[in-house]
XYZ file of C-alpha atoms in Angstrom:
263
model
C 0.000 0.000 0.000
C 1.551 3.634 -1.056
C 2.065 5.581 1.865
C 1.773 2.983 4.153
C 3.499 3.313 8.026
C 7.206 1.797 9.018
C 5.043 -1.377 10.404
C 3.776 -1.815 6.362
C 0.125 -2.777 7.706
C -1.643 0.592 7.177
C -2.042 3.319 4.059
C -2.116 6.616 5.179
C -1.946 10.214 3.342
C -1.782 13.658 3.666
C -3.733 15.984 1.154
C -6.270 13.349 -0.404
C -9.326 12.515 0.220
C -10.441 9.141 1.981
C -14.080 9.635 1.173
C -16.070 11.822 -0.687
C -19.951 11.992 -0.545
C -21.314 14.782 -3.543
C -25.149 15.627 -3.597
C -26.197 12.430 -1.843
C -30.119 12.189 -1.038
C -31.759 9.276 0.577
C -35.178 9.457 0.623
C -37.094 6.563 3.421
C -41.339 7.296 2.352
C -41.105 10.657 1.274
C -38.765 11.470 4.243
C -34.844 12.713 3.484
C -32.356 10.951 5.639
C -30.356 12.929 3.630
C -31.072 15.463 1.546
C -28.029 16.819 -1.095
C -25.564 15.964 1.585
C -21.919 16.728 0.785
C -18.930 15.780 2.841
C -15.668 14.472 2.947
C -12.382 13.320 4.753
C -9.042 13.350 4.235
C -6.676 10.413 4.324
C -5.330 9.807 7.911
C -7.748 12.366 9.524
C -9.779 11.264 12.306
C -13.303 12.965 12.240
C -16.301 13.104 14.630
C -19.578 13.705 13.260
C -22.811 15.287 15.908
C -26.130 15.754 15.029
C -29.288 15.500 16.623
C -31.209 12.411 16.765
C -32.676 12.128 12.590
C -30.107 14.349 11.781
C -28.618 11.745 8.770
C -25.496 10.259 10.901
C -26.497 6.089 10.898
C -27.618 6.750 7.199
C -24.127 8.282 6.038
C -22.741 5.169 7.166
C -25.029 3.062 5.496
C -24.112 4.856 1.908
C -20.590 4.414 2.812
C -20.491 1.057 3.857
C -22.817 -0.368 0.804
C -26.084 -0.935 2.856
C -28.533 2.053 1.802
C -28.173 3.384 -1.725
C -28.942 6.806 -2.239
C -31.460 8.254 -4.947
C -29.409 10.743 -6.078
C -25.349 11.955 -5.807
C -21.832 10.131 -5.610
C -19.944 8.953 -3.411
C -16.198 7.948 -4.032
C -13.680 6.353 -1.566
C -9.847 6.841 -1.855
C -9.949 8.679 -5.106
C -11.354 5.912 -7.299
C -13.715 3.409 -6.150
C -17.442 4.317 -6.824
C -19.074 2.740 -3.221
C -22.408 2.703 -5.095
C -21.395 0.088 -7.202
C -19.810 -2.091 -4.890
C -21.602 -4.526 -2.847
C -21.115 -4.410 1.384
C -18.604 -7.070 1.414
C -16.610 -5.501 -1.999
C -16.511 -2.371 0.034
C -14.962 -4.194 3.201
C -12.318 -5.872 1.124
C -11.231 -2.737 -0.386
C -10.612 -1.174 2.939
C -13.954 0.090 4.836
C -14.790 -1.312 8.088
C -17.711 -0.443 10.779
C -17.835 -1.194 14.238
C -21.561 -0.639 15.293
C -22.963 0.527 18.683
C -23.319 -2.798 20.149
C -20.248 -4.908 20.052
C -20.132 -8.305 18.062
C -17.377 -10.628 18.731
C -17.078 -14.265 19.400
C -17.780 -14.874 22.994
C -17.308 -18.506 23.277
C -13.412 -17.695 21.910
C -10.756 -16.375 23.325
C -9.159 -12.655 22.511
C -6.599 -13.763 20.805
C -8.599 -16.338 18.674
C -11.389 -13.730 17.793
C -8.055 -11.835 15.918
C -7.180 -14.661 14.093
C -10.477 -15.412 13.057
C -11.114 -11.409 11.890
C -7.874 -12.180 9.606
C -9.814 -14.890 7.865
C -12.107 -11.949 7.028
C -9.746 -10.597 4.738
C -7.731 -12.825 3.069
C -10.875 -16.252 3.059
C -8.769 -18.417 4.930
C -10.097 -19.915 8.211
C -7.218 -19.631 10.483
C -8.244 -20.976 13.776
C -6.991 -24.864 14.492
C -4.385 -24.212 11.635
C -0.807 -23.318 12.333
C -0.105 -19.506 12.120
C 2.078 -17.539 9.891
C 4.711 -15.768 11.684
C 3.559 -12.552 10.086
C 0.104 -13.416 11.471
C 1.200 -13.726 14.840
C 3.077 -10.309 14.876
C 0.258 -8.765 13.490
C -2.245 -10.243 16.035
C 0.513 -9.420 18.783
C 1.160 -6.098 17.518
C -3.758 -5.508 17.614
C -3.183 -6.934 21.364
C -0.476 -4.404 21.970
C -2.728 -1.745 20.508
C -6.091 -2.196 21.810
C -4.651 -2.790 25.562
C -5.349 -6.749 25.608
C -2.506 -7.863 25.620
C -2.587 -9.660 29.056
C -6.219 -10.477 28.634
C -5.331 -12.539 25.083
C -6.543 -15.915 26.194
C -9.594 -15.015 28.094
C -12.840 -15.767 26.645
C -14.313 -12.724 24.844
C -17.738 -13.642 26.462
C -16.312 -12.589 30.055
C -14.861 -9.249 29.281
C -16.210 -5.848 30.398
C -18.227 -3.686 27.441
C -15.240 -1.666 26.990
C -13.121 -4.739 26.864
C -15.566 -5.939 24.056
C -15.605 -2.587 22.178
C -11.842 -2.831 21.646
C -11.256 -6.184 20.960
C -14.248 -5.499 18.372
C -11.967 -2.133 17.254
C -8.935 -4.715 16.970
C -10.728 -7.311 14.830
C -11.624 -4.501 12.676
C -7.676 -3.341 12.418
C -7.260 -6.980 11.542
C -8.861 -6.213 8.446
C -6.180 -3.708 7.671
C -9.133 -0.860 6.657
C -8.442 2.626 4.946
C -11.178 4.191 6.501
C -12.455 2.992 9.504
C -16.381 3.815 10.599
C -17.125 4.206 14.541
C -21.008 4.384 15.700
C -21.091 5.699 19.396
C -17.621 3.700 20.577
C -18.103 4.855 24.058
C -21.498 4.731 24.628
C -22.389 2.445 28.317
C -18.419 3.209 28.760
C -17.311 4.314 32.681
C -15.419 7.500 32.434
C -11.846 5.739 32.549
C -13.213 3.597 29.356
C -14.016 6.298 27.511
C -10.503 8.158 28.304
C -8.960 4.860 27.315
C -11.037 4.870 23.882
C -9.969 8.221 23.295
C -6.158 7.589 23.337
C -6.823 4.376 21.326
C -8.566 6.238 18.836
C -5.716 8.989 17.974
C -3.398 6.446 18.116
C -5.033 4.474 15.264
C -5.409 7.689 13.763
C -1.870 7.511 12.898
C -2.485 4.917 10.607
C -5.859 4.702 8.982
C -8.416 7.370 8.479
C -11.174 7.231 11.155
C -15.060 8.832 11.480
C -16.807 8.608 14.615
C -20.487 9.443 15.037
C -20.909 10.368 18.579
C -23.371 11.679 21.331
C -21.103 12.375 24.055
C -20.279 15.925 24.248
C -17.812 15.556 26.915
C -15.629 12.877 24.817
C -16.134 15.071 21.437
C -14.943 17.952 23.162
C -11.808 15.752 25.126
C -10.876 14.218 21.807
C -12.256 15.656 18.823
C -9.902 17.687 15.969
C -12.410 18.441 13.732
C -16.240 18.180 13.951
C -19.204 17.583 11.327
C -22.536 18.930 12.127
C -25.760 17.219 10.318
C -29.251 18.541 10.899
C -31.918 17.235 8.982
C -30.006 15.180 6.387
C -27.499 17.989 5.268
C -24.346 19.557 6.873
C -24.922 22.344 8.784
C -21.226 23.475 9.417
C -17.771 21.495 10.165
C -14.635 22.894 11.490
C -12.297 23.036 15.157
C -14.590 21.400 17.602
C -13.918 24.608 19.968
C -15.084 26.475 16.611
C -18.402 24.396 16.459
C -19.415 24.507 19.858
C -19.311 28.216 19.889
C -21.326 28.734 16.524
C -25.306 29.879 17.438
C -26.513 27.057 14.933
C -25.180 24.538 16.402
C -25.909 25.665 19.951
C -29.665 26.377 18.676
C -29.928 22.504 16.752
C -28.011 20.179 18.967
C -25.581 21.271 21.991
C -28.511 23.246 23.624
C -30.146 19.515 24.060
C -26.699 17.230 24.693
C -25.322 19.312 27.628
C -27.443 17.026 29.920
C -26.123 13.905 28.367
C -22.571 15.283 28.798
């Protein structure tokens, strides 16, 4: 992969764009989800989207990721690959990978088998009961180091805490060596010490692959967010410094006004 960091797993850039969503409109019974929505990233940049509830947020990520296809509009991701005509699993394969609110991993297996089986995500292979690569086992050693599992690798997924779950989930996502990697409400049900903890692991995958986060919690967006999308009713109402967008009257008027008791 061009531009990809001294460990060779991860593409990362500095002026181009990751994703790019032109004039999108996605329209559920006569009601816009999104209605001529633009909005993009650029590679290696790690961007949180707000909104109020309706505002369009779960919808973007359904255009992006293959699952809702828009009436109108474009949407291109990392300069060539037209996402609306690519199926979900095309679109994984070529580097975009959710993590949804609720985490999904593999209870009855341990951390450290959950990461080899995300690998088989990738590349087809079923890896677990078959003898590892030695380039497998750095990588998976290298996700443990990463997501803070390390000592927890052979424990049973089903017995870890939520946040335990939400990063081993993050890790078998990294497995998949993504571009661009999607984030629904990471912290949400986190304890405060969690959700630092998700923070730091977030800018530190930020260093190498792209990352969007939709999120609720004012308190973390404000902690750990660079720069901030704001959707209300299906279109972006303004983006810039999160300091910048918690000041502006709009958003104040929209969304913040609401979220400071959820904060």
């Amino acid at each position: 992969m061009a531009g990809g960091t001294s460990n060779g797993i991860y593409a990362n850039g500095a002026s181009d764009k990751i994703i790019d969503v032109q004039e999108v409109t996605v329209s559920f019974d006569g009601f816009k989800a999104l209605n001529g929505l633009n909005f993009s990233m650029q590679q290696g940049e790690l961007r949180f989207v707000i909104g109020p509830n309706g505002a369009g947020k779960t919808t973007l990520l359904d255009v992006m990721t293959g699952k809702t296809r828009p009436q109108t509009g474009t949407v291109t991701f990392n300069k060539e690959v037209n996402v609306l005509r690519c199926a979900e699993h095309e679109l994984v394969r070529q580097g975009i990978g959710r993590k949804f609110q609720t985490p999904t991993v593999f209870a009855p297996l341990t951390v450290y088998e959950n990461l080899e089986a995300a690998a088989g995500f990738t590349d087809g292979m079923f890896h677990l009961f078959s003898k590892l690569s030695d380039t497998l086992h750095k990588k998976i050693d290298e996700i443990l180091q990463l997501i803070g599992l390390w000592e927890r690798a052979y424990v049973r997924a089903g017995i870890l805490s939520h946040g335990e779950k939400q990063w081993l989930e993050i890790g078998m996502l990294l497995m998949q060596e993504p571009k661009l990697l999607l984030l629904d409400e990471p912290v949400a049900g986190m304890t405060r010490q969690e959700r630092n903890r998700t923070g730091e692991l977030l800018r530190a995958i930020a260093k190498r692959c792209s990352i969007l986060v939709v999120e609720h919690d004012m308190e973390f967006v404000r902690n750990y967010a660079g720069k901030v999308s704001v959707l209300h009713l299906g279109s972006l109402l303004t983006e810039g410094p999160v300091e910048q967008v918690q000041a502006d009257p709009q958003v104040i008027e929209v969304y913040i006004g609401r979220s400071r008791s959820h904060a």
